[in-house]
Amino acid sequence: MKELDPNEIYRWLIFLPSLLILPALVLGLLRKTKARLQNRIGAPLFQLLFDLKKLSGKGETLSDAISWIFRSTAALNLSMLLLLSLVCPWLVFKPALGTSDLFYVMYVFAAIRFFTLLAALDSASPFAAFGASREATLSILVEPALMLSFAALAVNAKSSELSRVFEFAANSGVEASAIWAFAGMGILLSSLVELSRMPIDDPTTHLELTMVHEAMILEASGRTLALLEYGQALRMTILFGLVTQCFMHVFPAVIALSLGLKVLLSFLGILFIAISLGIFEVLSVKLRWRRNPDFIAYALTMGLLASLIAVGKGLLS
Amino acid sequence: MNLDLIELVSIAAALSAILMAGSTHLSMNIALYSLQTFLLSLATYSLAGLRAESHFIWVALAIVVLKALGIPLFLHWIMVKIGVNSDPGTTLAPPLAMHCCVLLMGLSYFLAQSLPSSSLEGHSWANATAAISLLLSGLILMLTRRIALSQIIGFLVIENGIYLFALTQTSGMPLVVEMGVLLDVLVGVMISGLLVFRIQRSFEHIDVTQLTELRD
C-alpha cells in the first residue's frame, strides 16, 4: 500500500465533515437570512440535518405506476453528486484525486438533471411532468452559457483538465482576471437557473403547479426524499464552491494569497454567496415564465464576454 | 500587457452600453447611461494629468454636470411625464441585441488593431476598442428599439463613443469646441424631448415603428 502523506490525511479530515455540514449550513443560512429579513425567527441553521433524520425514519409511500427508474434515481443522483464533489475543484483543500475533465464534470451535472427528469416522468404525476418539462426547457437555455464560461476557462489555461484549469499559478495579468470574473458571473447566474432559485423559480411557494424542482420531487417520500433533499443541497454547495473558486482567481492579479487564506476564503465565499442569495430572494420577485430567457441571456452574455477575452488573449500572446 | 486606469474605465463604459442593449426598462437604461458618462468623465480627468492639459478638468466637470446628471434627470422627467417605463423592442429581441453587441465588441477589437499607432498618451488598442464598441452598441440600441425615448438614449451612447474616440485617439479638441459639442448635445436632447411630447400628444403613443401611418 502506498504511504499516505500526512498533508493528504489532514485534507481528508477537513473535507469529509464539510461534505455533510457545508450543504446544511448553506441551505440553513439562506433560509435564515430570508426569515430574518421577513421578521420571522426561522428554522435552526442545521434544519436540513434534522429533516434528514426525520425523513429517514419514515416509511415510504410509492405509487403503483412507478418502475425501477423512480426507485433508483435518488441513490443514483446522490452517488453522482458525491463523485462530483470528489473531482470538482470546489474547495481549495479538496484531496487530489487523479485527473478529470471540465466537460466530464459538466455532463455529470447534466446526467443528474436527466435522471431527475426521467424519475419525474416515471412517477406518472401530472404536476411532476409539468416540472420536468420546465426543467428541460431551462436546461436547454442555460447550457450554452455554462459551456461558454467553462470553455473560456479552458482556453485561458490551455487545457481542459480541471486540476490545471484551477491552478493558481496558471494565471496572471488583467485579461486572466477578467476571464475569471466574467466566467464566475456566468456560472453564478446559470447556477441560479440550474438550482431553480429565485428569479427563475420560487422554491417556497405553496403552489406546485408553478414550480420547477419541487414539482419534480412531489411523489418522493421517506428515504428517497431525504436523499433528494441532501442531493439538492450538495449540488448547490458544489456550484457555489465553483463560483467562489472562480472569483478567488481574480485576486492574484492584485494580491498574492497564502494557503490558509485560500482555505478560509473558499469557505467564506460559499457562505457569502448563500447569504447574498437570501437577501436577493427577499428583494426580487419571480420572473414571469416567458421572461426567463431574458434573465438567462445575461448569463450567456457573461459567457460570451469571457470567451471573447480568452480568444483575444490567445491571439495576442 | 497590463491595462491602466483609463483603459479599464473606458472598457467598463463599453460594457455598460452592452448591458443597456439587454435591458428593456427605460429607468435602467437611463441609469446605465449616467454611469457610463460618469466613467467617461473619469477617463477625461485622468487623461488631464497624463497629458498635462488643464482644460480637460473643466471638460470632465462639464460632462458630469450636463451629461451625467442633467440629461438623465431630464430624460427621467420625460419618462415619468409620459408614463412609459419599458421598451418591448422591435424585430431583434433585447437579449439577442445584447449578444450582438458582445460580438460587435469583438469586431471593434479587430478594427482597433488596424488603426495607425501613435505615441500619444491614452492612444491604445483598448481605448479604441471601447470607443468603437460604444458607437456600435449605440447603433444597435437605436436600430432595435421601439420607443422614441430609447432612440434618444441610443443617440447619446453613439455620441459618447465618438467623444471617447476623439479624446483618446487625437490630441484632444480645444475647450471651446468641447463646450460647443456639449451644448449641442444638450440642446439636441431638449428638442427631441419636446418632440417626444408632441408625438405623444398627436399620436397617443411614442412607438416609432407606427409613425409611418398617415393620419388626419
Coordinates of C-alpha atoms in Angstrom, one line a residue:
Chain A
M1 CA 0.0 0.0 0.0
K2 CA 1.2 3.5 -0.9
E3 CA 2.4 5.6 2.1
L4 CA -0.1 8.3 2.9
D5 CA 1.1 11.8 3.0
P6 CA 0.2 13.4 6.4
N7 CA -0.9 16.5 4.5
E8 CA -3.3 14.4 2.5
I9 CA -4.8 12.9 5.7
Y10 CA -5.5 16.4 7.0
R11 CA -7.2 17.3 3.8
W12 CA -9.5 14.3 4.1
L13 CA -10.1 15.1 7.7
I14 CA -11.4 18.6 6.8
F15 CA -13.1 17.5 3.6
L16 CA -15.3 14.7 4.8
P17 CA -17.1 16.6 7.6
S18 CA -17.5 19.6 5.3
L19 CA -19.3 17.4 2.8
L20 CA -22.0 16.8 5.4
I21 CA -22.0 20.1 7.3
L22 CA -21.5 22.6 4.5
P23 CA -24.6 21.8 2.4
A24 CA -26.7 22.0 5.6
L25 CA -25.1 25.3 6.6
V26 CA -25.5 26.8 3.1
L27 CA -29.2 26.0 2.9
G28 CA -29.7 26.9 6.6
L29 CA -28.0 30.3 6.2
L30 CA -30.0 31.0 3.0
R31 CA -33.3 30.2 4.7
K32 CA -32.3 32.0 8.0
T33 CA -31.4 35.2 6.1
K34 CA -34.7 35.2 4.3
A35 CA -36.6 34.5 7.5
R36 CA -34.8 37.3 9.5
L37 CA -35.4 39.8 6.7
Q38 CA -39.1 38.9 6.7
N39 CA -39.3 39.4 10.5
R40 CA -39.5 35.7 11.3
I41 CA -37.3 33.7 13.6
G42 CA -36.8 31.0 11.0
A43 CA -35.7 27.4 11.3
P44 CA -32.4 26.5 13.0
L45 CA -29.3 26.7 10.9
F46 CA -28.9 22.9 10.7
Q47 CA -32.6 22.2 10.0
L48 CA -31.6 20.1 6.9
L49 CA -29.8 17.5 9.1
F50 CA -32.9 17.3 11.4
D51 CA -35.1 16.9 8.4
L52 CA -32.9 14.1 7.0
K53 CA -33.0 12.3 10.3
K54 CA -36.8 12.6 10.5
L55 CA -37.3 11.6 6.8
S56 CA -35.0 8.5 7.0
G57 CA -37.1 7.2 9.9
K58 CA -40.3 7.5 8.0
G59 CA -42.0 4.9 5.8
E60 CA -42.3 5.4 2.0
T61 CA -45.5 5.7 0.0
L62 CA -44.9 4.6 -3.5
S63 CA -47.3 4.9 -6.5
D64 CA -48.3 1.7 -8.3
A65 CA -47.3 3.2 -11.6
I66 CA -43.6 3.6 -10.9
S67 CA -40.8 1.4 -12.2
W68 CA -37.2 0.8 -11.1
I69 CA -36.2 4.2 -12.5
F70 CA -38.0 6.2 -9.8
R71 CA -36.8 3.9 -7.1
S72 CA -33.1 4.1 -8.1
T73 CA -32.9 7.8 -9.1
A74 CA -32.4 9.3 -5.7
A75 CA -29.5 7.0 -4.9
L76 CA -28.0 7.3 -8.4
N77 CA -28.1 11.1 -8.2
L78 CA -26.6 11.2 -4.8
S79 CA -23.7 8.9 -5.8
M80 CA -23.1 11.0 -8.9
L81 CA -23.0 14.2 -6.7
L82 CA -20.6 12.6 -4.3
L83 CA -18.4 11.7 -7.3
L84 CA -18.6 15.3 -8.5
S85 CA -17.7 16.5 -5.0
L86 CA -14.5 14.5 -5.3
V87 CA -13.5 15.6 -8.8
C88 CA -14.8 19.2 -8.9
P89 CA -12.3 21.8 -7.5
W90 CA -15.0 23.4 -5.4
L91 CA -12.8 23.7 -2.3
V92 CA -9.1 24.6 -2.2
F93 CA -8.2 21.9 0.3
K94 CA -10.0 19.1 -1.6
P95 CA -7.8 16.0 -1.7
A96 CA -6.3 15.4 -5.1
L97 CA -7.9 12.5 -6.9
G98 CA -6.2 11.8 -10.2
T99 CA -7.4 13.9 -13.2
S100 CA -10.7 14.9 -14.5
D101 CA -12.0 16.9 -17.4
L102 CA -14.1 20.1 -17.4
F103 CA -16.6 18.7 -19.9
Y104 CA -16.8 15.4 -18.0
V105 CA -17.9 17.4 -14.9
M106 CA -20.4 19.4 -16.9
Y107 CA -22.1 16.4 -18.3
V108 CA -22.2 14.6 -15.0
F109 CA -24.2 17.6 -13.9
A110 CA -26.4 17.1 -17.0
A111 CA -26.8 13.4 -16.2
I112 CA -28.1 14.2 -12.8
R113 CA -30.6 16.5 -14.3
F114 CA -31.5 13.8 -16.9
F115 CA -32.2 11.2 -14.3
T116 CA -34.3 13.7 -12.2
L117 CA -36.4 14.4 -15.3
L118 CA -36.8 10.7 -16.0
A119 CA -37.9 10.0 -12.4
A120 CA -40.4 12.8 -12.6
L121 CA -41.9 11.4 -15.7
D122 CA -41.8 7.9 -14.3
S123 CA -43.8 8.9 -11.2
A124 CA -46.8 9.4 -13.6
S125 CA -47.9 12.5 -11.6
P126 CA -49.0 15.3 -13.9
F127 CA -47.5 18.0 -11.7
A128 CA -44.1 16.3 -11.8
A129 CA -44.4 16.1 -15.6
F130 CA -45.0 19.8 -15.8
G131 CA -42.0 20.4 -13.6
A132 CA -39.9 18.1 -15.8
S133 CA -41.0 19.9 -19.0
R134 CA -40.0 23.3 -17.4
E135 CA -36.7 21.9 -16.2
A136 CA -35.9 20.5 -19.7
T137 CA -36.7 24.0 -21.3
L138 CA -34.4 25.7 -18.7
S139 CA -31.6 23.3 -19.2
I140 CA -31.6 23.8 -23.0
L141 CA -31.4 27.6 -22.4
V142 CA -28.7 27.5 -19.8
E143 CA -26.4 25.0 -21.4
P144 CA -24.7 27.4 -23.8
A145 CA -24.0 29.9 -21.0
L146 CA -22.3 27.3 -18.8
M147 CA -20.5 25.8 -21.8
L148 CA -19.0 29.1 -22.9
S149 CA -17.9 30.0 -19.4
F150 CA -16.2 26.7 -18.9
A151 CA -14.7 26.8 -22.4
A152 CA -13.2 30.3 -21.7
L153 CA -11.6 28.9 -18.6
A154 CA -10.2 26.0 -20.5
V155 CA -8.8 28.3 -23.3
N156 CA -7.3 30.5 -20.6
A157 CA -5.4 27.6 -19.1
K158 CA -4.8 25.9 -22.5
S159 CA -6.1 22.7 -21.0
S160 CA -9.5 21.2 -20.2
E161 CA -8.1 19.3 -17.2
L162 CA -9.7 20.6 -14.1
S163 CA -6.6 20.5 -11.8
R164 CA -4.7 22.5 -14.5
V165 CA -7.5 25.0 -15.1
F166 CA -8.0 25.8 -11.4
E167 CA -4.2 26.0 -10.7
F168 CA -3.4 29.3 -9.1
A169 CA 0.0 29.7 -10.8
A170 CA -1.5 29.3 -14.2
N171 CA -3.0 32.7 -14.5
S172 CA -1.6 36.2 -14.3
G173 CA -2.5 39.6 -15.7
V174 CA -5.6 41.6 -16.2
E175 CA -7.0 39.5 -19.0
A176 CA -6.9 36.3 -16.9
S177 CA -8.6 38.1 -14.0
A178 CA -11.3 39.4 -16.4
I179 CA -11.9 36.0 -17.8
W180 CA -12.2 34.5 -14.3
A181 CA -14.6 37.3 -13.2
F182 CA -16.9 37.0 -16.3
A183 CA -16.8 33.2 -16.2
G184 CA -17.6 33.3 -12.5
M185 CA -20.6 35.7 -13.1
G186 CA -21.7 33.4 -15.9
I187 CA -21.5 30.3 -13.8
L188 CA -23.2 32.1 -10.9
L189 CA -26.2 33.2 -13.0
S190 CA -26.5 29.8 -14.6
S191 CA -26.3 28.0 -11.3
L192 CA -29.3 30.1 -10.1
V193 CA -31.2 28.6 -13.1
E194 CA -29.8 25.2 -12.6
L195 CA -30.8 25.1 -9.0
S196 CA -34.2 26.7 -9.9
R197 CA -33.7 29.5 -7.4
M198 CA -35.3 32.9 -7.2
P199 CA -35.6 34.9 -10.4
I200 CA -36.5 31.7 -12.3
D201 CA -38.5 29.8 -9.7
D202 CA -39.6 30.4 -6.1
P203 CA -38.8 27.3 -4.1
T204 CA -41.1 28.3 -1.2
T205 CA -44.4 28.9 -2.9
H206 CA -47.3 26.6 -1.9
L207 CA -48.4 26.1 -5.5
E208 CA -46.6 23.1 -7.0
L209 CA -48.3 23.9 -10.3
T210 CA -45.8 26.7 -10.9
M211 CA -42.6 25.2 -9.5
V212 CA -39.7 23.5 -11.2
H213 CA -37.6 21.4 -8.9
E214 CA -40.1 21.0 -6.1
A215 CA -42.8 19.8 -8.6
M216 CA -40.5 17.1 -9.9
I217 CA -39.9 15.6 -6.5
L218 CA -43.6 15.7 -5.4
E219 CA -44.0 12.0 -5.4
A220 CA -40.9 11.3 -3.3
S221 CA -41.3 10.5 0.3
G222 CA -39.3 9.0 3.2
R223 CA -35.7 8.0 2.5
T224 CA -36.0 8.9 -1.2
L225 CA -37.0 12.4 -0.3
A226 CA -34.2 12.6 2.3
L227 CA -31.6 11.6 -0.4
L228 CA -33.1 14.1 -2.9
E229 CA -33.1 17.0 -0.4
Y230 CA -29.5 16.3 0.6
G231 CA -28.5 15.9 -3.0
Q232 CA -30.0 19.3 -3.9
A233 CA -28.2 21.0 -1.1
L234 CA -24.9 19.3 -2.1
R235 CA -25.4 20.4 -5.7
M236 CA -26.0 24.0 -4.5
T237 CA -22.8 23.9 -2.4
I238 CA -20.7 22.4 -5.2
L239 CA -21.9 25.0 -7.7
F240 CA -21.4 27.9 -5.3
G241 CA -18.0 26.5 -4.5
L242 CA -17.1 26.6 -8.1
V243 CA -18.2 30.2 -8.4
T244 CA -16.2 31.1 -5.3
Q245 CA -13.1 29.5 -6.8
C246 CA -13.6 31.5 -10.0
F247 CA -13.8 34.7 -8.1
M248 CA -10.8 33.8 -5.9
H249 CA -8.7 33.5 -9.1
V250 CA -9.4 37.2 -9.8
F251 CA -7.3 38.2 -6.8
P252 CA -3.8 37.0 -7.8
A253 CA -3.6 40.0 -10.2
V254 CA -3.9 42.3 -7.1
I255 CA -2.5 40.4 -4.1
A256 CA -1.0 37.0 -3.5
L257 CA -3.0 34.7 -1.2
S258 CA -1.4 32.3 1.3
L259 CA -2.8 28.7 1.5
G260 CA -4.5 29.4 4.9
L261 CA -6.2 32.4 3.5
K262 CA -7.4 30.4 0.4
V263 CA -8.9 27.7 2.6
L264 CA -10.7 30.4 4.7
L265 CA -11.9 32.3 1.6
S266 CA -13.2 29.2 -0.1
F267 CA -15.4 28.5 3.0
L268 CA -16.4 32.1 3.5
G269 CA -17.1 32.7 -0.2
I270 CA -19.7 29.9 -0.3
L271 CA -21.4 31.2 2.8
F272 CA -21.3 34.8 1.5
I273 CA -23.0 33.7 -1.8
A274 CA -25.7 31.9 0.3
I275 CA -26.4 35.0 2.4
S276 CA -26.4 37.4 -0.6
L277 CA -28.7 35.0 -2.4
G278 CA -31.0 35.1 0.6
I279 CA -31.1 38.9 0.5
F280 CA -31.6 38.9 -3.2
E281 CA -34.5 36.4 -2.9
V282 CA -36.3 38.7 -0.4
L283 CA -35.8 41.8 -2.6
S284 CA -36.7 40.3 -6.0
V285 CA -39.7 38.7 -7.4
K286 CA -40.1 35.6 -9.5
L287 CA -40.0 36.4 -13.2
R288 CA -42.9 35.6 -15.5
W289 CA -42.1 32.3 -17.2
R290 CA -41.8 33.9 -20.6
R291 CA -39.3 36.5 -19.3
N292 CA -36.9 33.7 -18.1
P293 CA -34.9 33.7 -21.4
D294 CA -34.2 37.4 -20.8
F295 CA -32.5 36.6 -17.5
I296 CA -30.6 33.6 -18.9
A297 CA -29.4 35.9 -21.7
Y298 CA -27.3 37.8 -19.1
A299 CA -25.6 34.5 -18.2
L300 CA -24.9 33.9 -21.9
T301 CA -23.5 37.5 -22.2
M302 CA -21.1 36.9 -19.4
G303 CA -20.0 33.6 -21.0
L304 CA -19.6 35.3 -24.4
L305 CA -17.5 38.1 -22.9
A306 CA -15.3 35.6 -21.1
S307 CA -14.7 33.6 -24.2
L308 CA -14.1 36.7 -26.3
I309 CA -11.4 37.8 -23.9
A310 CA -10.0 34.3 -23.8
V311 CA -9.8 34.3 -27.7
G312 CA -8.3 37.8 -27.7
K313 CA -5.7 36.8 -25.2
G314 CA -4.8 33.7 -27.2
L315 CA -4.4 35.8 -30.4
L316 CA -2.2 38.4 -28.7
S317 CA 0.2 36.1 -27.0
Chain B
M1 CA 0.5 43.6 -21.1
N2 CA -1.5 45.4 -18.4
L3 CA -4.3 47.8 -18.6
D4 CA -4.1 51.2 -17.0
L5 CA -6.9 53.1 -15.2
I6 CA -8.2 54.9 -18.3
E7 CA -8.4 51.7 -20.3
L8 CA -10.2 49.9 -17.5
V9 CA -12.7 52.8 -17.2
S10 CA -13.4 53.0 -20.9
I11 CA -13.9 49.3 -21.2
A12 CA -16.3 49.4 -18.3
A13 CA -18.2 52.2 -20.1
A14 CA -18.4 49.9 -23.2
L15 CA -19.7 47.1 -21.0
S16 CA -22.4 49.3 -19.6
A17 CA -23.5 50.1 -23.1
I18 CA -23.7 46.3 -23.8
L19 CA -25.9 45.9 -20.7
M20 CA -28.1 48.7 -21.8
A21 CA -28.9 46.8 -25.0
G22 CA -30.2 43.9 -22.9
S23 CA -32.4 45.8 -20.6
T24 CA -35.9 46.8 -21.5
H25 CA -36.5 49.1 -18.5
L26 CA -36.1 52.7 -19.5
S27 CA -35.1 53.8 -16.0
M28 CA -32.3 51.1 -16.0
N29 CA -31.1 52.3 -19.4
I30 CA -31.0 55.9 -18.2
A31 CA -29.2 55.0 -15.0
L32 CA -26.6 52.9 -17.0
Y33 CA -26.2 55.9 -19.4
S34 CA -25.5 58.1 -16.5
L35 CA -22.9 55.7 -15.1
Q36 CA -21.3 55.3 -18.5
T37 CA -21.0 59.1 -18.9
F38 CA -19.6 59.4 -15.4
L39 CA -16.9 56.8 -16.3
L40 CA -16.0 58.8 -19.4
S41 CA -15.6 62.0 -17.4
L42 CA -13.3 60.0 -15.0
A43 CA -11.2 59.0 -18.1
T44 CA -11.1 62.6 -19.2
Y45 CA -10.0 63.7 -15.7
S46 CA -7.2 61.1 -15.5
L47 CA -6.0 62.0 -19.1
A48 CA -5.7 65.6 -18.0
G49 CA -3.0 64.6 -15.6
L50 CA -1.2 62.4 -18.1
R51 CA -1.2 64.9 -21.0
A52 CA -0.7 67.9 -18.7
E53 CA -3.7 69.7 -20.3
S54 CA -5.6 71.5 -17.6
H55 CA -8.7 72.3 -19.7
F56 CA -9.6 68.6 -19.7
I57 CA -10.5 69.0 -16.0
W58 CA -13.1 71.6 -17.0
V59 CA -14.4 69.4 -19.7
A60 CA -14.7 66.5 -17.2
L61 CA -16.6 68.7 -14.8
A62 CA -19.0 69.9 -17.6
I63 CA -19.6 66.3 -18.6
V64 CA -20.5 65.3 -15.1
V65 CA -22.9 68.2 -14.6
L66 CA -24.5 68.3 -18.1
K67 CA -24.3 64.8 -19.4
A68 CA -24.1 62.5 -16.4
L69 CA -26.7 64.4 -14.2
G70 CA -28.6 66.9 -16.4
I71 CA -29.6 64.8 -19.4
P72 CA -30.5 61.6 -17.4
L73 CA -32.7 63.7 -15.0
F74 CA -34.4 65.4 -17.9
L75 CA -35.0 62.0 -19.7
H76 CA -36.3 60.6 -16.4
W77 CA -38.7 63.5 -16.1
I78 CA -40.0 63.0 -19.6
M79 CA -40.4 59.2 -18.9
V80 CA -42.4 59.9 -15.8
K81 CA -44.4 62.6 -17.5
I82 CA -45.4 60.4 -20.5
G83 CA -45.9 57.3 -18.3
V84 CA -43.9 54.9 -20.4
N85 CA -41.4 52.8 -18.5
S86 CA -40.4 49.9 -20.7
D87 CA -39.5 49.3 -24.3
P88 CA -40.6 46.0 -25.8
G89 CA -38.0 46.2 -28.7
T90 CA -38.6 45.6 -32.4
T91 CA -37.5 42.8 -34.6
L92 CA -34.4 41.8 -32.6
A93 CA -35.3 40.9 -29.1
P94 CA -33.2 42.8 -26.4
P95 CA -31.3 39.7 -25.2
L96 CA -30.2 38.9 -28.7
A97 CA -29.3 42.6 -29.3
M98 CA -27.1 42.3 -26.2
H99 CA -25.3 39.2 -27.7
C100 CA -24.9 41.1 -31.0
C101 CA -23.2 43.9 -29.1
V102 CA -20.8 41.5 -27.5
L103 CA -19.9 40.1 -30.9
L104 CA -19.6 43.7 -32.2
M105 CA -17.2 44.4 -29.4
G106 CA -15.0 41.6 -30.7
L107 CA -15.3 43.1 -34.2
S108 CA -14.3 46.5 -32.9
Y109 CA -11.2 44.9 -31.4
F110 CA -10.1 43.9 -34.9
L111 CA -11.0 47.4 -36.2
A112 CA -8.9 49.0 -33.5
Q113 CA -5.9 46.8 -34.4
S114 CA -5.8 48.3 -37.9
L115 CA -5.7 51.9 -36.6
P116 CA -2.3 53.7 -37.1
S117 CA -0.2 53.6 -33.9
S118 CA 0.9 56.7 -32.1
S119 CA 2.9 57.5 -29.0
L120 CA 0.1 59.8 -27.7
E121 CA -0.8 59.2 -24.1
G122 CA -4.1 57.2 -23.9
H123 CA -3.8 56.2 -27.6
S124 CA -4.1 52.4 -27.2
W125 CA -6.0 49.5 -28.7
A126 CA -8.1 49.1 -25.6
N127 CA -9.4 52.7 -25.7
A128 CA -10.1 52.4 -29.4
T129 CA -11.9 49.1 -28.9
A130 CA -14.0 50.6 -26.2
A131 CA -14.8 53.7 -28.3
I132 CA -15.8 51.8 -31.5
S133 CA -17.8 49.3 -29.4
L134 CA -19.7 52.1 -27.7
L135 CA -20.5 53.6 -31.1
L136 CA -21.7 50.2 -32.5
S137 CA -23.7 49.4 -29.3
G138 CA -25.5 52.8 -29.6
L139 CA -26.3 52.0 -33.2
I140 CA -27.8 48.6 -32.2
L141 CA -29.8 50.4 -29.5
M142 CA -31.2 52.9 -32.0
L143 CA -32.0 50.1 -34.5
T144 CA -33.7 47.7 -32.1
R145 CA -35.8 50.0 -30.0
R146 CA -39.4 50.9 -30.5
I147 CA -39.9 53.9 -28.1
A148 CA -38.8 57.3 -29.2
L149 CA -37.1 57.9 -25.8
S150 CA -34.8 54.8 -26.3
Q151 CA -33.8 56.3 -29.7
I152 CA -32.6 59.4 -27.8
I153 CA -30.6 57.2 -25.4
G154 CA -29.1 55.3 -28.3
F155 CA -28.1 58.5 -30.0
L156 CA -26.4 59.7 -26.7
V157 CA -24.5 56.4 -26.5
I158 CA -23.2 56.9 -30.0
E159 CA -22.2 60.5 -29.0
N160 CA -20.3 59.0 -26.0
G161 CA -18.4 56.7 -28.4
I162 CA -17.4 59.5 -30.7
Y163 CA -16.3 61.6 -27.7
L164 CA -14.2 58.7 -26.3
F165 CA -12.6 58.2 -29.7
A166 CA -11.8 61.9 -30.2
L167 CA -10.5 62.1 -26.6
T168 CA -8.1 59.1 -26.8
Q169 CA -7.1 58.9 -30.5
T170 CA -6.4 62.5 -31.2
S171 CA -4.6 65.1 -29.2
G172 CA -7.9 66.5 -28.0
M173 CA -10.0 69.4 -29.0
P174 CA -9.8 72.9 -27.6
L175 CA -12.1 73.8 -24.7
V176 CA -14.4 76.0 -26.8
V177 CA -15.1 73.1 -29.3
E178 CA -15.7 70.7 -26.5
M179 CA -18.1 73.0 -24.8
G180 CA -19.9 73.7 -28.1
V181 CA -20.4 70.0 -28.7
L182 CA -21.7 69.5 -25.1
L183 CA -24.1 72.4 -25.6
D184 CA -25.2 70.9 -29.0
V185 CA -25.9 67.6 -27.4
L186 CA -27.9 69.2 -24.6
V187 CA -30.0 71.3 -27.0
G188 CA -30.5 68.2 -29.2
V189 CA -31.8 66.2 -26.3
M190 CA -34.0 69.1 -25.2
I191 CA -35.5 69.4 -28.7
S192 CA -36.0 65.7 -29.2
G193 CA -37.6 65.5 -25.7
L194 CA -40.0 68.2 -26.7
L195 CA -40.7 66.3 -30.0
V196 CA -41.4 63.2 -28.0
F197 CA -44.1 65.2 -26.1
R198 CA -45.5 66.4 -29.4
I199 CA -45.6 62.8 -30.8
Q200 CA -47.3 61.6 -27.6
R201 CA -49.9 64.3 -27.9
S202 CA -50.8 63.8 -31.5
F203 CA -50.5 60.0 -31.8
E204 CA -51.2 59.0 -28.2
H205 CA -48.1 56.7 -28.3
I206 CA -44.3 57.1 -28.9
D207 CA -43.9 54.0 -30.9
V208 CA -41.6 54.9 -33.8
T209 CA -42.5 51.8 -35.8
Q210 CA -46.0 53.1 -36.2
L211 CA -45.1 56.7 -37.2
T212 CA -45.3 55.8 -40.9
E213 CA -49.0 55.5 -40.8
L214 CA -50.6 58.7 -42.1
R215 CA -53.4 60.2 -40.1
D216 CA -55.6 63.3 -40.3

